[in-house]
mmCIF file of C-alpha atoms in Angstrom:
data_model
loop_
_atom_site.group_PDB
_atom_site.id
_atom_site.type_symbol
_atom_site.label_atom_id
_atom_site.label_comp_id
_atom_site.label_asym_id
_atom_site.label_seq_id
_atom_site.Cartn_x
_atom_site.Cartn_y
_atom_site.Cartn_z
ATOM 1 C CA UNK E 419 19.500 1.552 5.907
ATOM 2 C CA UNK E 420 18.505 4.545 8.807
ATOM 3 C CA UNK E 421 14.926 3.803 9.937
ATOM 4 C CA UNK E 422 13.859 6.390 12.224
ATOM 5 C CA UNK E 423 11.370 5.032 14.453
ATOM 6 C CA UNK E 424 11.282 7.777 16.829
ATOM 7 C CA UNK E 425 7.869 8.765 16.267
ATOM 8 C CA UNK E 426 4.691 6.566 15.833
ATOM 9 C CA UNK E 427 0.984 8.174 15.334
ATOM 10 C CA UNK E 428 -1.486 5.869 16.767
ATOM 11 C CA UNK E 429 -5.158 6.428 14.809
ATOM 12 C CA UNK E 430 -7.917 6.146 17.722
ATOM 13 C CA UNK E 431 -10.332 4.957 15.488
ATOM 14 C CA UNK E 432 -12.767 2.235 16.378
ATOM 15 C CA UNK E 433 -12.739 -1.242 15.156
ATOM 16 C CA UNK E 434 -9.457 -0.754 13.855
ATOM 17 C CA UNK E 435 -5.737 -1.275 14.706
ATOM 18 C CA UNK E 436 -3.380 1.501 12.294
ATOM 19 C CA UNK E 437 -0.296 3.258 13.072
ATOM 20 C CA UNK E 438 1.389 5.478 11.137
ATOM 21 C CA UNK E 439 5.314 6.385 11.110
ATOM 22 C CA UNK E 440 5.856 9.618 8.868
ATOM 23 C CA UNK E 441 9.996 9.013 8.850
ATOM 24 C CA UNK E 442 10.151 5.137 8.146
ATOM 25 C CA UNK E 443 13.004 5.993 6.002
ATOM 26 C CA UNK E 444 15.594 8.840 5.630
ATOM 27 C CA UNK E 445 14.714 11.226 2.906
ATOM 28 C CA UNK E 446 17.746 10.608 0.480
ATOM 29 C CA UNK E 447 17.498 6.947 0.909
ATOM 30 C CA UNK E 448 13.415 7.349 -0.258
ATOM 31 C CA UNK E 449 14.932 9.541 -2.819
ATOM 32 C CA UNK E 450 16.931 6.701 -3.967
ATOM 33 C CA UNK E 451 14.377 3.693 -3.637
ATOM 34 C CA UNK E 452 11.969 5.950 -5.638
ATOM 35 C CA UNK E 453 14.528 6.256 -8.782
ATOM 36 C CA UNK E 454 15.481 2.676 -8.801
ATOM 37 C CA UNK E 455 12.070 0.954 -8.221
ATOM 38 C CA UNK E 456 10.831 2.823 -11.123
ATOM 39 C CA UNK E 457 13.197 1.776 -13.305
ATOM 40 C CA UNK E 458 13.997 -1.524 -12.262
ATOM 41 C CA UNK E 459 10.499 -3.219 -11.641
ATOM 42 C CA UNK E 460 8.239 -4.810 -14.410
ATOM 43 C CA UNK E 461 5.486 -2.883 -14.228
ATOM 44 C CA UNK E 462 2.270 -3.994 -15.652
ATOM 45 C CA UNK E 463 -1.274 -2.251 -16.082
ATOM 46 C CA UNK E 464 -4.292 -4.754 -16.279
ATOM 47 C CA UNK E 465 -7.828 -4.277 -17.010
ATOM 48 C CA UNK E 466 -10.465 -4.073 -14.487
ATOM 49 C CA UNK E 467 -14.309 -4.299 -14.522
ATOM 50 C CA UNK E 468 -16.111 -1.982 -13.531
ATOM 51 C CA UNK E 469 -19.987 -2.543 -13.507
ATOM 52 C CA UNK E 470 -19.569 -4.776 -16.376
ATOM 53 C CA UNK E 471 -16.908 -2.641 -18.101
ATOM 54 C CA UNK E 472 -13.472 -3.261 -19.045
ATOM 55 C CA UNK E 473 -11.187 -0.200 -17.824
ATOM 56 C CA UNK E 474 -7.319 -0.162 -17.602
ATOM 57 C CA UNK E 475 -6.260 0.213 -13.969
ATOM 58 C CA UNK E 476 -5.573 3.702 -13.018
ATOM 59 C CA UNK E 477 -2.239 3.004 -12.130
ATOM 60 C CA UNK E 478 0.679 0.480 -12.920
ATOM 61 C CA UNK E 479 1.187 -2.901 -10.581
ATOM 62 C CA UNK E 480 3.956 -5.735 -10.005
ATOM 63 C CA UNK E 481 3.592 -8.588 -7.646
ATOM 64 C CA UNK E 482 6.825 -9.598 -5.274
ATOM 65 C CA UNK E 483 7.259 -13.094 -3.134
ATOM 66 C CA UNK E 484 8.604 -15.542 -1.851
ATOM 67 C CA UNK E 485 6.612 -18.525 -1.495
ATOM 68 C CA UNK E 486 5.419 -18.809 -5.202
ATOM 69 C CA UNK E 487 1.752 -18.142 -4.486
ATOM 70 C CA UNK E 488 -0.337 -15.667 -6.755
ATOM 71 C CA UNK E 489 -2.753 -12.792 -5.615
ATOM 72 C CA UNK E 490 -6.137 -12.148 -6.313
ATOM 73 C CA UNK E 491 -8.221 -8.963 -6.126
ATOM 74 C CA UNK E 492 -10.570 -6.921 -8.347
ATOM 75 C CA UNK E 493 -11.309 -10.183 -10.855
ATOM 76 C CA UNK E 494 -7.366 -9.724 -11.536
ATOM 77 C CA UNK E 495 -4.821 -12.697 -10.532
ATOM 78 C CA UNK E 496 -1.100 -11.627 -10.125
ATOM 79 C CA UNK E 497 2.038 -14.106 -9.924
ATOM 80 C CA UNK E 498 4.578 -13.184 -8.156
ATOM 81 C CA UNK E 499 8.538 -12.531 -8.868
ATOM 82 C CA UNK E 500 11.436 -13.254 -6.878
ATOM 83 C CA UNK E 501 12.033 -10.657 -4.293
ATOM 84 C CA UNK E 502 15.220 -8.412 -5.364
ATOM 85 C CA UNK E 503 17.673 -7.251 -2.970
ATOM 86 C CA UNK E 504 16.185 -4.181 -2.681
ATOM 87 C CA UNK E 505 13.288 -5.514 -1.842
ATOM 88 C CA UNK E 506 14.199 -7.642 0.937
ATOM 89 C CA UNK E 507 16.267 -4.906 2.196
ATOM 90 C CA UNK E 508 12.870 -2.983 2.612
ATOM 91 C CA UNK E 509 10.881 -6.223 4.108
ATOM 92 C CA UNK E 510 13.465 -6.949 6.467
ATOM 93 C CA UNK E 511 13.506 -3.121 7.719
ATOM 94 C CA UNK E 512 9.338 -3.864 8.078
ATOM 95 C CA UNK E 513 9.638 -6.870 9.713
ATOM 96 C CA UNK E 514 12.557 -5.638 11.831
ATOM 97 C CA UNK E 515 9.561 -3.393 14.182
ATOM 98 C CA UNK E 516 6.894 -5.894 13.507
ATOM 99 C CA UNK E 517 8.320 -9.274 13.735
ATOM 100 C CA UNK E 518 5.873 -10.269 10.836
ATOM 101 C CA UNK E 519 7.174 -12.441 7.954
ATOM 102 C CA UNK E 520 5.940 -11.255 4.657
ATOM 103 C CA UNK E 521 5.638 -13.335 1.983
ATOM 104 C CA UNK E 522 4.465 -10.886 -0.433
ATOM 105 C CA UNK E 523 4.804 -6.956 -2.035
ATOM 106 C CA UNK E 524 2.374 -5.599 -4.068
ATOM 107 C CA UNK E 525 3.671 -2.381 -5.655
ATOM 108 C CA UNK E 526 1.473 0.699 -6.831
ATOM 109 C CA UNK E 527 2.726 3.104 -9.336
ATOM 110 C CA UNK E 528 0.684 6.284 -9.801
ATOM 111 C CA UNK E 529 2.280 8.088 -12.080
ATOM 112 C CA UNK E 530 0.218 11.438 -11.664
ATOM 113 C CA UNK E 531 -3.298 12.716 -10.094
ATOM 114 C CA UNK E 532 -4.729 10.808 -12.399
ATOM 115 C CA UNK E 533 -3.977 7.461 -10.991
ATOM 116 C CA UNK E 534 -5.832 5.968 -7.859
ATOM 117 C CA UNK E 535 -7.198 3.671 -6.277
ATOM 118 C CA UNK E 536 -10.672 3.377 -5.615
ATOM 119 C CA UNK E 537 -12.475 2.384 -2.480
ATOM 120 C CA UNK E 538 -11.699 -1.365 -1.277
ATOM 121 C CA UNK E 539 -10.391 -3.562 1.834
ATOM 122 C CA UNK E 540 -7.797 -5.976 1.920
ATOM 123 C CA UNK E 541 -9.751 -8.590 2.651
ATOM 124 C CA UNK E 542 -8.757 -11.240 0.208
ATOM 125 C CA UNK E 543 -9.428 -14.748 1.794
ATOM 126 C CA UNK E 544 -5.635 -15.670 1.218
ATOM 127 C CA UNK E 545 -4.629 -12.789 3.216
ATOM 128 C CA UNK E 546 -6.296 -14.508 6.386
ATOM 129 C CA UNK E 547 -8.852 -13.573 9.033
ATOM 130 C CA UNK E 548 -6.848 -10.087 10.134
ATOM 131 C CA UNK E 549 -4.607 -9.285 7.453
ATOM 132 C CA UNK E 550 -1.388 -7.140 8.593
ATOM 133 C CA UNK E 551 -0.936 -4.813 5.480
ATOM 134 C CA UNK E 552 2.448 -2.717 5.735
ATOM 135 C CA UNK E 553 2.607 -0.466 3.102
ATOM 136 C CA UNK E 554 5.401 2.382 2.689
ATOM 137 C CA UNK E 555 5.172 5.550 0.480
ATOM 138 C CA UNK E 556 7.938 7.001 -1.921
ATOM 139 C CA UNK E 557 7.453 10.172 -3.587
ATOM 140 C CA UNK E 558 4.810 12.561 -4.091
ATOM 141 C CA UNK E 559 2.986 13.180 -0.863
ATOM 142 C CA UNK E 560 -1.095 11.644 -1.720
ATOM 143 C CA UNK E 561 -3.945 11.458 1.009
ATOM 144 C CA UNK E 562 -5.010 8.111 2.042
ATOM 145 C CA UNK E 563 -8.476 8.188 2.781
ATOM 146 C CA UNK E 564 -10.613 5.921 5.297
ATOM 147 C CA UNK E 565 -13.957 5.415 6.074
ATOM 148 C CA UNK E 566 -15.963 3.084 8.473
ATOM 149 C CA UNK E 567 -18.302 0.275 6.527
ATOM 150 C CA UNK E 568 -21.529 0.387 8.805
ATOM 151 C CA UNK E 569 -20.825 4.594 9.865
ATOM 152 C CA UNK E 570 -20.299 6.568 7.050
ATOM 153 C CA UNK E 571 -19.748 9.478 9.491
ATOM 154 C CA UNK E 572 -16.626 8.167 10.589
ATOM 155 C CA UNK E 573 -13.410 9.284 8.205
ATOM 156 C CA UNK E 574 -10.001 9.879 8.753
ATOM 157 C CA UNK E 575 -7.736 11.389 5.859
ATOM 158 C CA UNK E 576 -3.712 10.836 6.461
ATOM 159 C CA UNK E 577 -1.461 12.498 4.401
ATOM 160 C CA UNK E 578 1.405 9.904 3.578
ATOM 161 C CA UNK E 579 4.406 11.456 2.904
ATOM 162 C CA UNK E 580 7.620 10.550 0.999
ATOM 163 C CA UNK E 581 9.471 7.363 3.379
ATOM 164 C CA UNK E 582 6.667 7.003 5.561
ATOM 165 C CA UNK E 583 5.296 3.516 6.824
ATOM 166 C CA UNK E 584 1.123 2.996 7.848
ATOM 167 C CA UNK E 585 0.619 0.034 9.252
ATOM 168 C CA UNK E 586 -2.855 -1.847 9.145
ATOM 169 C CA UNK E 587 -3.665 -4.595 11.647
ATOM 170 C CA UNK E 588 -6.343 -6.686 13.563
ATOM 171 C CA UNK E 589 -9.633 -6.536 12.455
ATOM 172 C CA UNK E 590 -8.899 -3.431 10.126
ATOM 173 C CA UNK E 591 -10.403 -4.359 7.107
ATOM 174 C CA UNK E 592 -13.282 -5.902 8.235
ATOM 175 C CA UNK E 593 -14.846 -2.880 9.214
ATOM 176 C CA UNK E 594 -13.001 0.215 7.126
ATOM 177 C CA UNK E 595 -12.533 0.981 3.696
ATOM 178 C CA UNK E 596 -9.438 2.858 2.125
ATOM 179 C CA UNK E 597 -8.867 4.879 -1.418
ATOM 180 C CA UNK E 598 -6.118 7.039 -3.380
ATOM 181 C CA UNK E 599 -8.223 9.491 -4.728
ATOM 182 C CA UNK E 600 -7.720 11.112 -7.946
ATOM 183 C CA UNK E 601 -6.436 14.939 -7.988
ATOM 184 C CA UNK E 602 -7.045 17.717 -10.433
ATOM 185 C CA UNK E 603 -3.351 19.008 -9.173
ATOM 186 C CA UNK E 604 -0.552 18.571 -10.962
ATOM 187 C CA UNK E 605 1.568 16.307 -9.088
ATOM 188 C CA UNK E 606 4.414 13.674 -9.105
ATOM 189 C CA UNK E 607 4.716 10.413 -9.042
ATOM 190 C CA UNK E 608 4.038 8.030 -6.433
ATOM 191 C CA UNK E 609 5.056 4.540 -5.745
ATOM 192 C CA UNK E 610 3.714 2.501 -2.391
ATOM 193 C CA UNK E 611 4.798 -0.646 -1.659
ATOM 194 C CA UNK E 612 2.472 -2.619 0.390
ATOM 195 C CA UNK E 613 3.765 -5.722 2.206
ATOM 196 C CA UNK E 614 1.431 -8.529 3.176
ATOM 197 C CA UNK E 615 1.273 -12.073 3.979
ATOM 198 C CA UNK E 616 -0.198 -14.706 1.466
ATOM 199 C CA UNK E 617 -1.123 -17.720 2.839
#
């Protein structure tokens, strides 16, 4: 697998701890992890409540580990399957630069502009007190947006392109927010891959 690790944006936002690598992986090896994840996981949509309505999720889910333990957000609880070889292959290239040992991958289809995710932390208690959250992007090029909990005025909007890596640490998601807004454009699909650890 060629990681190219060459160049690392550091975000000099406050209260936070995020990095961003735009060429995690070589384009025609993305290219590749993009066609086989999407036809090789078991993707699943799920309903969600939203102020007391049911809703299908606005994109399709799977849930990856290796310690057996299931994941909670969003009144939705997720058990995990085995890690595939692909998989790992991706986890150990993550945990290669940030000695971490993830237990878990929970993977985000959005199959068009019309998928998203809405504004949220990772913040789960069985994520710990400062989750790490690595989470790489394959495909169509969507903006991740932040935004500070107690000052609204502070935003930053990153563009995550197709192999790239952002990495959240520290006391991230204590104080900032993050979404996949929706677009009116037509556009690809997207898959993200976000590696954590469950406790």
């Amino acid at each position: 697998m060629a990681e190219l690790f060459n160049e690392e944006i550091k975000f000099n936002l406050p209260n936070s701890d995020i990095s961003y690598f735009p060429n995690f992986i070589e384009n025609s090896k993305a290219t590749f992890h993009l066609k086989s994840l999407k036809a090789t996981i078991p993707w699943q949509q799920d309903n969600i409540k939203v102020f007391g309505k049911t809703h299908p999720q606005p994109r399709l889910t799977a849930l990856f580990g290796n310690n057996k333990k299931p994941y909670s957000y969003a009144n939705i609880t997720m058990n995990p399957h085995s890690f595939t070889p692909e998989l790992l292959e991706l986890k150990e290239a993550i945990e290669s630069i940030t000695e971490v040992s993830f237990t878990t991958c929970l993977l985000n289809l959005y199959r068009d502009g019309k998928d998203s995710n809405g504004w949220h932390s990772d913040d789960e208690p069985e994520l710990g007190k400062n989750p790490i959250i690595a989470s790489i992007s394959l495909g169509q090029e969507r903006f991740f947006h932040l935004r500070h909990k107690d000052d609204k005025s502070l935003k930053q909007k990153i563009a995550l392109q197709h192999g790239s890596l952002l990495l959240m640490k520290g006391e991230t998601q204590h104080f900032w927010q993050h979404q996949i807004s929706k677009t009116a454009k037509q556009i690809k699909e997207r898959i993200n891959l976000t590696f954590r650890v469950v406790y």
